[in-house]
PDB file of C-alpha atoms and ligand atoms in Angstrom:
ATOM      1  CA  MET H   1     -42.819   7.107  78.449  1.00  0.00           C
ATOM      2  CA  SER H   2     -40.955   7.983  81.563  1.00  0.00           C
ATOM      3  CA  GLN H   3     -40.305   5.984  84.689  1.00  0.00           C
ATOM      4  CA  ARG H   4     -43.239   4.715  87.683  1.00  0.00           C
ATOM      5  CA  THR H   5     -44.974   7.908  89.266  1.00  0.00           C
ATOM      6  CA  ASP H   6     -46.362   7.985  92.125  1.00  0.00           C
ATOM      7  CA  ILE H   7     -46.047  11.424  93.375  1.00  0.00           C
ATOM      8  CA  PHE H   8     -45.946  14.009  90.880  1.00  0.00           C
ATOM      9  CA  ASP H   9     -44.552  18.023  91.066  1.00  0.00           C
ATOM     10  CA  LEU H  10     -46.890  19.841  88.872  1.00  0.00           C
ATOM     11  CA  GLY H  11     -43.707  22.973  90.277  1.00  0.00           C
ATOM     12  CA  ARG H  12     -40.965  21.516  88.513  1.00  0.00           C
ATOM     13  CA  LEU H  13     -43.016  21.589  85.497  1.00  0.00           C
ATOM     14  CA  GLY H  14     -42.566  26.045  85.853  1.00  0.00           C
ATOM     15  CA  LEU H  15     -45.692  26.507  84.117  1.00  0.00           C
ATOM     16  CA  HIS H  16     -47.175  30.176  84.426  1.00  0.00           C
ATOM     17  CA  SER H  17     -50.903  30.951  84.120  1.00  0.00           C
ATOM     18  CA  GLY H  18     -52.325  29.690  80.951  1.00  0.00           C
ATOM     19  CA  GLU H  19     -50.202  26.698  80.286  1.00  0.00           C
ATOM     20  CA  GLY H  20     -50.487  23.766  79.804  1.00  0.00           C
ATOM     21  CA  ARG H  21     -48.182  20.387  79.434  1.00  0.00           C
ATOM     22  CA  ARG H  22     -48.880  16.773  78.068  1.00  0.00           C
ATOM     23  CA  ILE H  23     -47.420  14.254  80.369  1.00  0.00           C
ATOM     24  CA  ASP H  24     -47.153  10.197  79.785  1.00  0.00           C
ATOM     25  CA  THR H  25     -45.961   7.985  82.610  1.00  0.00           C
ATOM     26  CA  LEU H  26     -46.055   5.141  84.894  1.00  0.00           C
ATOM     27  CA  VAL H  27     -48.367   4.324  87.188  1.00  0.00           C
ATOM     28  CA  ASP H  28     -48.940   1.523  89.545  1.00  0.00           C
ATOM     29  CA  VAL H  29     -52.101   0.479  89.917  1.00  0.00           C
ATOM     30  CA  ASP H  30     -53.636  -1.177  93.637  1.00  0.00           C
ATOM     31  CA  PRO H  31     -56.032  -4.217  93.760  1.00  0.00           C
ATOM     32  CA  LEU H  32     -59.466  -2.813  93.750  1.00  0.00           C
ATOM     33  CA  GLU H  33     -61.809  -4.759  96.124  1.00  0.00           C
ATOM     34  CA  PHE H  34     -64.968  -4.863  94.137  1.00  0.00           C
ATOM     35  CA  GLY H  35     -68.395  -6.841  94.892  1.00  0.00           C
ATOM     36  CA  GLY H  36     -66.683  -8.498  98.058  1.00  0.00           C
ATOM     37  CA  GLN H  37     -63.939  -9.338  95.378  1.00  0.00           C
ATOM     38  CA  ARG H  38     -60.516  -8.236  94.348  1.00  0.00           C
ATOM     39  CA  TYR H  39     -59.588  -7.642  90.952  1.00  0.00           C
ATOM     40  CA  GLN H  40     -55.985  -6.701  90.357  1.00  0.00           C
ATOM     41  CA  SER H  41     -54.245  -4.856  87.036  1.00  0.00           C
ATOM     42  CA  VAL H  42     -52.916  -7.286  84.815  1.00  0.00           C
ATOM     43  CA  GLN H  43     -49.740  -4.969  85.143  1.00  0.00           C
ATOM     44  CA  ARG H  44     -48.268  -3.527  88.129  1.00  0.00           C
ATOM     45  CA  SER H  45     -48.052  -0.184  86.482  1.00  0.00           C
ATOM     46  CA  VAL H  46     -49.678   1.297  82.992  1.00  0.00           C
ATOM     47  CA  PRO H  47     -49.318   3.777  80.671  1.00  0.00           C
ATOM     48  CA  VAL H  48     -50.993   7.026  82.404  1.00  0.00           C
ATOM     49  CA  ARG H  49     -51.580  10.391  79.616  1.00  0.00           C
ATOM     50  CA  LEU H  50     -51.968  13.607  82.058  1.00  0.00           C
ATOM     51  CA  ASP H  51     -52.368  17.164  81.168  1.00  0.00           C
ATOM     52  CA  VAL H  52     -51.744  20.020  83.451  1.00  0.00           C
ATOM     53  CA  SER H  53     -53.409  23.020  82.944  1.00  0.00           C
ATOM     54  CA  ARG H  54     -51.590  25.928  85.031  1.00  0.00           C
ATOM     55  CA  THR H  55     -55.182  28.582  86.090  1.00  0.00           C
ATOM     56  CA  VAL H  56     -54.675  31.418  88.047  1.00  0.00           C
ATOM     57  CA  GLY H  57     -55.240  29.999  91.650  1.00  0.00           C
ATOM     58  CA  GLY H  58     -54.413  26.803  90.861  1.00  0.00           C
ATOM     59  CA  TYR H  59     -54.217  23.491  88.563  1.00  0.00           C
ATOM     60  CA  ALA H  60     -57.248  21.802  86.310  1.00  0.00           C
ATOM     61  CA  LEU H  61     -55.678  18.367  85.657  1.00  0.00           C
ATOM     62  CA  HIS H  62     -56.816  15.296  82.862  1.00  0.00           C
ATOM     63  CA  MET H  63     -55.927  11.984  83.316  1.00  0.00           C
ATOM     64  CA  THR H  64     -56.533   8.903  80.999  1.00  0.00           C
ATOM     65  CA  LEU H  65     -55.968   5.494  81.836  1.00  0.00           C
ATOM     66  CA  THR H  66     -56.686   1.757  80.067  1.00  0.00           C
ATOM     67  CA  ALA H  67     -56.398  -0.509  82.862  1.00  0.00           C
ATOM     68  CA  GLU H  68     -57.065  -4.463  82.171  1.00  0.00           C
ATOM     69  CA  LEU H  69     -57.843  -5.933  85.168  1.00  0.00           C
ATOM     70  CA  GLU H  70     -57.732  -9.425  86.561  1.00  0.00           C
ATOM     71  CA  GLY H  71     -60.477 -11.269  88.734  1.00  0.00           C
ATOM     72  CA  PRO H  72     -63.634 -13.607  89.477  1.00  0.00           C
ATOM     73  CA  CYS H  73     -66.743 -13.424  87.280  1.00  0.00           C
ATOM     74  CA  MET H  74     -69.172 -11.889  89.240  1.00  0.00           C
ATOM     75  CA  ARG H  75     -71.797 -14.704  88.209  1.00  0.00           C
ATOM     76  CA  CYS H  76     -70.062 -18.078  86.939  1.00  0.00           C
ATOM     77  CA  LEU H  77     -66.600 -17.111  89.915  1.00  0.00           C
ATOM     78  CA  GLU H  78     -64.545 -17.975  87.062  1.00  0.00           C
ATOM     79  CA  ALA H  79     -61.612 -15.743  85.359  1.00  0.00           C
ATOM     80  CA  ALA H  80     -62.454 -11.921  84.221  1.00  0.00           C
ATOM     81  CA  THR H  81     -60.281  -9.859  82.239  1.00  0.00           C
ATOM     82  CA  PRO H  82     -62.235  -6.739  81.842  1.00  0.00           C
ATOM     83  CA  SER H  83     -60.247  -3.305  81.052  1.00  0.00           C
ATOM     84  CA  ILE H  84     -61.330  -0.446  82.301  1.00  0.00           C
ATOM     85  CA  GLY H  85     -60.877   3.089  80.857  1.00  0.00           C
ATOM     86  CA  VAL H  86     -60.419   6.567  82.514  1.00  0.00           C
ATOM     87  CA  ASP H  87     -61.247   9.775  82.087  1.00  0.00           C
ATOM     88  CA  ALA H  88     -60.596  12.190  85.122  1.00  0.00           C
ATOM     89  CA  ARG H  89     -60.514  15.609  85.689  1.00  0.00           C
ATOM     90  CA  GLU H  90     -59.589  17.711  89.071  1.00  0.00           C
ATOM     91  CA  VAL H  91     -59.787  21.121  89.496  1.00  0.00           C
ATOM     92  CA  ASP H  92     -57.483  22.336  92.309  1.00  0.00           C
ATOM     93  CA  GLN H  93     -57.980  25.908  93.473  1.00  0.00           C
ATOM     94  CA  PRO H  94     -57.477  26.518  96.902  1.00  0.00           C
ATOM     95  CA  HIS H  95     -56.842  29.970  96.724  1.00  0.00           C
ATOM     96  CA  ASP H  96     -60.466  31.305  94.740  1.00  0.00           C
ATOM     97  CA  GLY H  97     -63.330  28.649  95.019  1.00  0.00           C
ATOM     98  CA  GLY H  98     -62.680  27.529  98.386  1.00  0.00           C
ATOM     99  CA  ASP H  99     -62.749  23.271  99.526  1.00  0.00           C
ATOM    100  CA  GLU H 100     -65.168  22.591  96.989  1.00  0.00           C
ATOM    101  CA  LEU H 101     -62.282  23.219  94.580  1.00  0.00           C
ATOM    102  CA  SER H 102     -59.724  21.881  95.887  1.00  0.00           C
ATOM    103  CA  SER H 103     -58.739  18.437  94.754  1.00  0.00           C
ATOM    104  CA  PRO H 104     -58.076  15.940  97.559  1.00  0.00           C
ATOM    105  CA  TYR H 105     -54.993  14.466  95.469  1.00  0.00           C
ATOM    106  CA  VAL H 106     -53.070  17.760  95.439  1.00  0.00           C
ATOM    107  CA  ASN H 107     -51.018  19.367  97.948  1.00  0.00           C
ATOM    108  CA  GLY H 108     -49.549  22.517  97.376  1.00  0.00           C
ATOM    109  CA  ASP H 109     -47.838  21.685  93.986  1.00  0.00           C
ATOM    110  CA  GLU H 110     -47.431  17.699  94.496  1.00  0.00           C
ATOM    111  CA  LEU H 111     -50.222  15.295  92.627  1.00  0.00           C
ATOM    112  CA  ASP H 112     -50.732  12.079  94.267  1.00  0.00           C
ATOM    113  CA  LEU H 113     -51.508   9.859  91.160  1.00  0.00           C
ATOM    114  CA  ARG H 114     -51.516   6.751  92.074  1.00  0.00           C
ATOM    115  CA  ALA H 115     -54.144   7.892  94.885  1.00  0.00           C
ATOM    116  CA  TRP H 116     -55.869   9.688  92.161  1.00  0.00           C
ATOM    117  CA  ALA H 117     -55.622   6.478  89.648  1.00  0.00           C
ATOM    118  CA  ARG H 118     -56.798   3.584  92.249  1.00  0.00           C
ATOM    119  CA  ASP H 119     -59.986   6.098  92.736  1.00  0.00           C
ATOM    120  CA  ALA H 120     -60.804   6.928  89.551  1.00  0.00           C
ATOM    121  CA  LEU H 121     -59.977   3.327  88.357  1.00  0.00           C
ATOM    122  CA  ALA H 122     -63.003   2.555  91.354  1.00  0.00           C
ATOM    123  CA  LEU H 123     -65.603   4.555  89.932  1.00  0.00           C
ATOM    124  CA  ALA H 124     -64.980   3.325  86.553  1.00  0.00           C
ATOM    125  CA  LEU H 125     -65.373  -0.056  87.422  1.00  0.00           C
ATOM    126  CA  PRO H 126     -69.418  -1.054  85.218  1.00  0.00           C
ATOM    127  CA  ALA H 127     -71.841  -2.760  88.101  1.00  0.00           C
ATOM    128  CA  GLN H 128     -70.774  -6.421  87.308  1.00  0.00           C
ATOM    129  CA  ILE H 129     -67.622  -7.485  86.666  1.00  0.00           C
ATOM    130  CA  VAL H 130     -68.411 -10.456  84.327  1.00  0.00           C
ATOM    131  CA  CYS H 131     -66.361 -12.693  82.355  1.00  0.00           C
ATOM    132  CA  SER H 132     -68.373 -12.416  79.495  1.00  0.00           C
ATOM    133  CA  GLU H 133     -71.772 -10.380  79.139  1.00  0.00           C
ATOM    134  CA  ASP H 134     -73.626 -13.224  77.981  1.00  0.00           C
ATOM    135  CA  CYS H 135     -72.487 -15.546  81.531  1.00  0.00           C
ATOM    136  CA  LEU H 136     -75.015 -17.781  82.034  1.00  0.00           C
ATOM    137  CA  GLY H 137     -73.630 -18.355  85.809  1.00  0.00           C
ATOM    138  CA  LEU H 138     -73.925 -20.439  88.309  1.00  0.00           C
ATOM    139  CA  CYS H 139     -76.938 -23.297  88.456  1.00  0.00           C
ATOM    140  CA  PRO H 140     -79.228 -21.825  91.714  1.00  0.00           C
ATOM    141  CA  ILE H 141     -80.610 -25.478  92.646  1.00  0.00           C
ATOM    142  CA  CYS H 142     -76.875 -27.180  92.165  1.00  0.00           C
ATOM    143  CA  GLY H 143     -73.905 -24.662  91.729  1.00  0.00           C
ATOM    144  CA  GLU H 144     -72.773 -25.820  88.366  1.00  0.00           C
ATOM    145  CA  ASN H 145     -71.287 -23.635  85.870  1.00  0.00           C
ATOM    146  CA  LEU H 146     -73.953 -23.438  82.688  1.00  0.00           C
ATOM    147  CA  ASN H 147     -71.380 -21.776  80.395  1.00  0.00           C
ATOM    148  CA  GLU H 148     -69.845 -25.739  80.340  1.00  0.00           C
ATOM    149  CA  ALA H 149     -73.413 -27.500  81.125  1.00  0.00           C
ATOM    150  CA  GLY H 150     -75.142 -25.894  78.200  1.00  0.00           C
ATOM    151  CA  PRO H 151     -78.885 -25.049  77.888  1.00  0.00           C
ATOM    152  CA  GLU H 152     -80.169 -28.304  78.062  1.00  0.00           C
ATOM    153  CA  HIS H 153     -79.094 -27.869  82.086  1.00  0.00           C
ATOM    154  CA  GLU H 154     -82.919 -27.808  84.014  1.00  0.00           C
ATOM    155  CA  HIS H 155     -84.040 -30.180  87.368  1.00  0.00           C
ATOM    156  CA  GLU H 156     -87.137 -31.778  87.560  1.00  0.00           C
ATOM    157  CA  ALA H 157     -89.347 -29.482  89.729  1.00  0.00           C
ATOM    158  CA  GLU H 158     -88.843 -30.527  93.702  1.00  0.00           C
ATOM    159  CA  PRO H 159     -92.174 -30.056  94.420  1.00  0.00           C
ATOM    160  CA  ASP H 160     -91.981 -28.121  97.346  1.00  0.00           C
ATOM    161  CA  PRO H 161     -94.285 -28.938 101.239  1.00  0.00           C
ATOM    162  CA  ARG H 162     -96.012 -25.033 101.406  1.00  0.00           C
ATOM    163  CA  TRP H 163     -97.715 -25.448  98.355  1.00  0.00           C
ATOM    164  CA  ALA H 164     -99.001 -29.141  98.759  1.00  0.00           C
ATOM    165  CA  LYS H 165    -100.897 -27.499 101.773  1.00  0.00           C
ATOM    166  CA  LEU H 166    -102.006 -24.473  99.546  1.00  0.00           C
ATOM    167  CA  ARG H 167    -102.924 -26.262  97.307  1.00  0.00           C
ATOM    168  CA  GLU H 168    -105.107 -28.840  99.889  1.00  0.00           C
ATOM    169  CA  LEU H 169    -106.860 -25.397 101.171  1.00  0.00           C
ATOM    170  CA  ARG H 170    -107.498 -24.813  97.581  1.00  0.00           C
ATOM    171  CA  PHE H 171    -110.204 -28.049  97.227  1.00  0.00           C
ATOM    172  CA  GLU H 172    -111.742 -27.344 100.942  1.00  0.00           C
TER     173      GLU H 172
HETATM  174 ZN1   ZN P   1     -68.647 -15.895  83.942  1.00  0.00          ZN
HETATM  175 ZN1   ZN P   2     -78.145 -27.029  88.041  1.00  0.00          ZN
END
């Protein structure tokens, strides 16, 4: 395990076309904004595995990492610590296929590993971050945490004045 990497110099690997190298390093995980909430990595730096393949005109890259995030549960607002796995690929072939094969994270021989990790992590987030899959959330009437209140928590149905009006109409 080497030290932290923000910008990785692909050129120093000295790869020829068709050659590849696996690199294990650490990358800083920047805080994420998601659903109006803020999530940050429990560990400032997380282990990342990078597979670099040299192609004729550039690089093919594969990154895997797992980050444990912490932030509020989107249902009950208590702490949630989702573990997010990232498995992302990039191809940078600027001299070959035009813009669609040029990676925004590769500039010459420099890979912006930190920016790629941040964006890939944001894309890997689930639709909703929860403290547990069966979190009951907050009571929509009084705001109590239903995980603590228990299943017997309920409210007397308040008669809504608009419904009362409708009932009057029906009996006319
Ligand atoms: Zn929850
Ligand atoms: Zn309630």
